[in-house]
Amino acid sequence: MEYNFKAIESKWQKFWSDNNTFKVDVDKSKPKFYVLDMFPYPSGAGLHVGHPLGYIASDIYSRYKRLQGHNVLHPMGYDAFGLPAEQYAIQTGQHPAVTTDKNVKRYREQLSKIGFSYDWDREFRTCDTDYYKWTQWVFIELFEHWYNKENQKSVPIRDLIEVFCREGNGKINAATDQIDVFTAEDWNNKSEKQQQEILLNYRIAYLADTMVNWCPALGTVLANDEIKEGLSVRGGHPVVQKKMRQWSLRISAYAERLLEDLNKLEWTDSLKEIQRNWIGRSEGAEMNFKLKGQDLEMEIFTTRPDTSWGVTFMVLAPESDLVQKVTTEEHKAKVEEYILETKKRSERDRMADAKSVSGQFTGAYAINPLNNQEIPIYISDYVLMGYGTGAIMAVPGHDTRDFKFARHFDLPIVQVVVKKGENPTDPKDWDDSIDSKEGKMINSGFINDLDVNAAIKQTIQYIEEKGIGKRKVNFRLRDAIFSRQRYWGEPFPVYFKEGLPYVLEKDKLPLELPKVDVYLPTEDGEPPLGRAKNWTTEDGYPFELSTMPGFAGSSAYYLRYMDPKNNEALVSEEANEYWQDVDLYIGGTEHATGHLIYSRFWNKFLFDIGWVCKDEPFRKLINQGMIQGRSSFVYRIKYNEFKDDAKKILSNFVPYLNYKKELKFTKNPSVRELRNLLNFRKGDVFYFDEENNIVLISRKLPSRIKRKIEEGNLRDKYEFLVLSEKEIKDKVIFNERINNFFKQGLELSVGNLENTFVSFNLRKEYDVTPIHVDVNIVSNDILDTEAFKNWNPEYKNAEFILEDGKYHCGHAVEKMSKSLYNVVNPDDVIEQYGADTLRMYEMFLGPLEMSKPWDTNGIDGVHKFLRKFWRLFHDDQNNISITEETPTKDELKVLHKTIKKIQEDIERFSFNTSVSAFMICVNELTDLKCKKRDVLEPLLVLLSSFAPHITEELWQLCGNNGSITYVSFPKFEAKYLVESSFEYPVSFNGKMRFKLELPMEISAKEAEDIVLSHEQAIKWLDGKTPRKIIFVPKKIINIVI
RNA sequence: GCCCGGAUGGCGGAAUUGGUAGACGCGCUGGACUUAAAAUCCAGUGACCAUUAGGUUGUGCGGGUUCAAGUCCCGCUCCGGGUACCA
């Protein structure tokens, strides 16, 4: 039988599905292993070849782990709530659930065709009520907990209430927005409403006013990437900053733990670094600046308290509450105006002129607590309310933004740090601030002459002693805004009583998403849920109108896979105890600051409240590189150019002859002769037909036209002007003929050439427009010209200028996208080559972590390999042919070399080199004509993780029953690789000159003697005595002359 | 700007701890088989010089360490990713 991948692949996919081959359950007799792919969002476009890259890698690893005797949990499901489905719903009126369902089914179908070993019984979608019930459940828990900094843990809010009743909030060390201190008595005297308001300041899930991008025209809030230059991407309407009461999650409470625990994880350094930057821990000091003439203080955060002597002004964020308090009467109007400007400018203008400096003096002065100088207080939009305290001390000498601001407002600049070996300079001459990371302090009182680091320590010590401020660690990580004014998401299990939020009883869950007539905001700007009828509790209290964001559903999905059908809990204790955490997580870096931070936070919270046994969800994580598209181009010659060409020919033509001389054509007139005859000048060109009539005469003909004429191409397209001797002599006839010729020529050229495409390497000779062409009609950069004509009616009459008889396309690496015609669909590849080829080729492309363009140029090689592998098991008549003979030493060596290599490669996720190793192995066994069961069966097992279909089939053809999935991975035996000799490269001064076979166990002395007496060595030594001989056993011999 | 990666033939890439640079595959060239095509097989393939034998050179650029550098160190260039009025 031939290698019929279509029959084989569908046969085994059916077998796996019929036999539940990959179904797993808790099985304490086996070690567990949990392999997870990042949750896909099922888009309408379906999978392209980039998506499966990580899935294939994780599938190989899963299958490998099964062969190693592990109980492998390898699930798949869908992150199914989200904006694209909602937008499609807005456009078409179809319920997002309908389109989502359709998309999910298409994904499932495509995934099935690639032969993944998922346990499909565990499949779910985030939009299933059975699933989002638990998302809502976790939200309720988040609402009912607060973060105790004392033991760094989330604890129930009822414990907090108890403390408040007993002793107030004075001793509580919580992550909170509560500033005011109250006693037990205060607390007990407060109304329920007041108490609830205070509790919101402590809850992990809390309501607070936050800034959002509000688009009045669309009546909705927009994400940052839905806005371009201050306008909505959809419709181009203006967007403004607006304060809105929204749910937030107090993820900032976990900043320290999220940062610290990164050290426990086996993630790539670059990914950890992205998270570290995002969390943004900075050590420094909080300092208080007294205000001149007022009983007020300004609190600032700085990482560089040592530069305090260089502070020459202060800057407040325009949004800061302090602005109103400090601004003097005479500056009030201007300050108000500036604040108004800032609000208006918000997104759009700030982006447009990010480099310009603006600000406004408040009229107030602060006192620098270190040198008692009076310094002016400004407001400016370069200081953000959301970071630190919304106020800074400006050190223009050593900070670029402060420097620009100082120059703009003509404020003093003082140098306080000098680099080692340099002298202080006059700030008046500076173009920019001076770097101050290293150096010595100057102009800085008691810290003068200290190094920067020592100066920071001394300053902090001083300000703590004097009560000016204290050491402080600041984080960049902001609390996560958890409300979305959208329809297609999880409803909050929240209702409002007297304007205050209360959560539903858990037995009321799930709170199902209600039906609405259209998926748009209401007329008064409320979210789509505002349209739902009876969207209230049984007692008539209104439900929350926002829904949860995308990350809500994807933050605990890995836990649900452990126990997806459980109705009593998100995950049972038993399942969680057994599966623990994800051992291997594969996905793209694009989730580095979203999903991967949120789910770590979410998991830590669940850990704190005792629901899960591990405080980190993903032990090892691998980032697959992006598969980019490789676009192909054709080059269309510009229409206008041809018009110009025709004109040019016309104007260059020389309709003039010298009649004084007799015109006489010889059979092969030389150019010189003609030039003389016709009085042409240098650079003029003329052409002849076969009968030596002049057919065209031109001065400075464009080279491309010239070439066409020489190639004879134009003769097919143009009626050439053919002039006889007599016609050339008669000026009137001549001119008439010429004029008519060009009139005709112009029409013809414009008519024919506007749809002409020129091959890649000839494109420079023309003025061309590159046009994206569907990569599916291009093979190895050669265009299928017939397919091209049929591809688009516009190109039906296309003409081609070829090179070597072929049309070569240009190419570029871009993102894979429908609009660029570079999308390659895995279904098409599978149709042509089969899933096993697709799987192996995606791995063969290069290292998993690296981005690379999808380029099918090499796929034939991988397919050929599988066919060759198939032939290894068959005779010339294509009958299965396996012998029971004992393998030879050479055959066992090939096998065990491969076992070792494959095992090592899989374990370090170097799948591209495994594919090479398989190729080498099959090449060698083919050369050895090895058909022995004891060699080929272990090889089948090795390959089965990579190419599961062909190996299952061959496994059966070899006479085995059942699936190859659960047999044992072949054991590597070093004894088969033992060599008796080693072929040493012998180099002279580090340059390899010849090779020499020497016994394995040889002393340096013996080796030296043999080498030096070798004729090649004698030649290279050329009579000289070696100065030194390096002998590295089993590596190299180097002779230094 | 800052942080993190990367750069090796015509192309994708290999070289795991400093030890034979270019494995494996594609492409290309030549050949075998065939009426022909497909499929398959064989040989060659970094560049330069040389009839051959062989030699020189070569891992983005410039230095350095070493018996030996794609690999380590110092200084650059370019490309990719992340991030930002972050104090």
PDB file of C-alpha atoms (C1' of nucleotides) in Angstrom, chain A residues 270 273-274 301-303 354 382-384 387 392 401 476 844-845 847 857 861 864 867 871 901 908 912-913 916 919-920 923 985 993 995 1019-1020 1030 1035-1036 1038 1040, chain B residues 2-6 11-17 19-21 23-28 39-42 54-57 66-68 80-87:
ATOM      1  CA  SER A 270      12.285  38.013  29.048  1.00  0.00           C
ATOM      2  CA  GLU A 273      11.280  40.880  32.950  1.00  0.00           C
ATOM      3  CA  ILE A 274       8.132  42.147  31.234  1.00  0.00           C
ATOM      4  CA  PHE A 301       7.437  60.176  46.200  1.00  0.00           C
ATOM      5  CA  THR A 302      10.970  60.096  44.880  1.00  0.00           C
ATOM      6  CA  THR A 303      13.443  57.356  44.041  1.00  0.00           C
ATOM      7  CA  ALA A 354       3.797  64.814  23.326  1.00  0.00           C
ATOM      8  CA  TYR A 382       3.450  65.498  32.681  1.00  0.00           C
ATOM      9  CA  VAL A 383       2.771  64.576  36.268  1.00  0.00           C
ATOM     10  CA  LEU A 384       0.175  61.830  36.541  1.00  0.00           C
ATOM     11  CA  TYR A 387       1.341  57.202  40.037  1.00  0.00           C
ATOM     12  CA  ILE A 392       6.826  65.523  42.301  1.00  0.00           C
ATOM     13  CA  ARG A 401      11.307  66.324  31.646  1.00  0.00           C
ATOM     14  CA  ARG A 476       3.478  50.924  39.159  1.00  0.00           C
ATOM     15  CA  PHE A 844      10.959  21.915  11.519  1.00  0.00           C
ATOM     16  CA  LEU A 845      10.610  25.612  10.709  1.00  0.00           C
ATOM     17  CA  PRO A 847      13.131  27.084  17.313  1.00  0.00           C
ATOM     18  CA  ASN A 857       9.287  26.341   0.624  1.00  0.00           C
ATOM     19  CA  GLY A 861      11.221  17.851   2.285  1.00  0.00           C
ATOM     20  CA  LYS A 864       9.287  13.253   1.488  1.00  0.00           C
ATOM     21  CA  ARG A 867       7.107   8.808   2.609  1.00  0.00           C
ATOM     22  CA  ARG A 871       8.939   2.821   2.640  1.00  0.00           C
ATOM     23  CA  LYS A 901      18.819  12.752  20.711  1.00  0.00           C
ATOM     24  CA  ARG A 908      14.566  21.059  26.024  1.00  0.00           C
ATOM     25  CA  ASN A 912      13.261  21.433  15.040  1.00  0.00           C
ATOM     26  CA  THR A 913      16.433  19.504  15.759  1.00  0.00           C
ATOM     27  CA  SER A 916      16.402  16.643  11.649  1.00  0.00           C
ATOM     28  CA  MET A 919      15.582  12.460   8.972  1.00  0.00           C
ATOM     29  CA  ILE A 920      19.149  11.433   9.612  1.00  0.00           C
ATOM     30  CA  ASN A 923      18.394   8.083   5.839  1.00  0.00           C
ATOM     31  CA  PRO A 985      40.622  16.754  14.096  1.00  0.00           C
ATOM     32  CA  ARG A 993      44.257  20.556   8.791  1.00  0.00           C
ATOM     33  CA  LYS A 995      41.802  14.118  10.657  1.00  0.00           C
ATOM     34  CA  LYS A1019      54.242  18.812   5.932  1.00  0.00           C
ATOM     35  CA  TRP A1020      52.563  21.430   8.164  1.00  0.00           C
ATOM     36  CA  ILE A1030      47.153  20.474  23.224  1.00  0.00           C
ATOM     37  CA  LYS A1035      37.746  16.432  21.292  1.00  0.00           C
ATOM     38  CA  ILE A1036      40.742  17.792  19.467  1.00  0.00           C
ATOM     39  CA  ASN A1038      46.002  21.333  18.495  1.00  0.00           C
ATOM     40  CA  VAL A1040      51.098  25.262  18.295  1.00  0.00           C
TER      41      VAL A1040
ATOM     42  C1'   C B   2      14.839  52.541  29.037  1.00  0.00           C
ATOM     43  C1'   C B   3      14.486  46.988  29.432  1.00  0.00           C
ATOM     44  C1'   C B   4      14.774  42.167  26.896  1.00  0.00           C
ATOM     45  C1'   G B   5      15.983  39.261  22.577  1.00  0.00           C
ATOM     46  C1'   G B   6      18.459  38.516  17.843  1.00  0.00           C
ATOM     47  C1'   C B  11      16.629  30.433   1.841  1.00  0.00           C
ATOM     48  C1'   G B  12      14.766  28.045   6.885  1.00  0.00           C
ATOM     49  C1'   G B  13      18.186  26.759  10.238  1.00  0.00           C
ATOM     50  C1'   A B  14      22.387  23.297  13.105  1.00  0.00           C
ATOM     51  C1'   A B  15      26.771  23.630  16.154  1.00  0.00           C
ATOM     52  C1'   U B  16      23.706  21.698  24.068  1.00  0.00           C
ATOM     53  C1'   U B  17      29.966  22.991  28.566  1.00  0.00           C
ATOM     54  C1'   G B  19      37.316  22.340  20.659  1.00  0.00           C
ATOM     55  C1'   U B  20      36.253  19.856  12.912  1.00  0.00           C
ATOM     56  C1'   A B  21      31.469  26.265  11.244  1.00  0.00           C
ATOM     57  C1'   A B  23      24.189  19.173  10.407  1.00  0.00           C
ATOM     58  C1'   C B  24      19.130  18.450   8.352  1.00  0.00           C
ATOM     59  C1'   G B  25      15.794  20.405   4.782  1.00  0.00           C
ATOM     60  C1'   C B  26      14.614  23.706   0.673  1.00  0.00           C
ATOM     61  C1'   G B  27      16.395  25.798  -3.762  1.00  0.00           C
ATOM     62  C1'   C B  28      19.831  25.384  -7.698  1.00  0.00           C
ATOM     63  C1'   A B  39       7.682   9.600  -8.176  1.00  0.00           C
ATOM     64  C1'   U B  40      12.434   7.801  -6.873  1.00  0.00           C
ATOM     65  C1'   C B  41      17.701   7.497  -6.823  1.00  0.00           C
ATOM     66  C1'   C B  42      23.014   9.320  -7.462  1.00  0.00           C
ATOM     67  C1'   G B  54      45.429  21.852  -2.767  1.00  0.00           C
ATOM     68  C1'   G B  55      45.343  26.815  -0.738  1.00  0.00           C
ATOM     69  C1'   U B  56      43.230  31.513   1.090  1.00  0.00           C
ATOM     70  C1'   U B  57      39.125  33.441   3.391  1.00  0.00           C
ATOM     71  C1'   U B  66      42.781  32.135  24.697  1.00  0.00           C
ATOM     72  C1'   C B  67      46.737  26.816  22.277  1.00  0.00           C
ATOM     73  C1'   A B  68      41.656  27.406  20.199  1.00  0.00           C
ATOM     74  C1'   G B  80      12.519  42.320  16.384  1.00  0.00           C
ATOM     75  C1'   G B  81       9.664  42.550  20.991  1.00  0.00           C
ATOM     76  C1'   G B  82       8.149  45.031  25.576  1.00  0.00           C
ATOM     77  C1'   U B  83       7.370  49.685  27.921  1.00  0.00           C
ATOM     78  C1'   A B  84       6.904  54.970  28.904  1.00  0.00           C
ATOM     79  C1'   C B  85       5.548  62.118  30.253  1.00  0.00           C
ATOM     80  C1'   C B  86       6.238  56.315  35.984  1.00  0.00           C
ATOM     81  C1'   A B  87       9.041  60.938  39.540  1.00  0.00           C
TER      82        A B  87
END
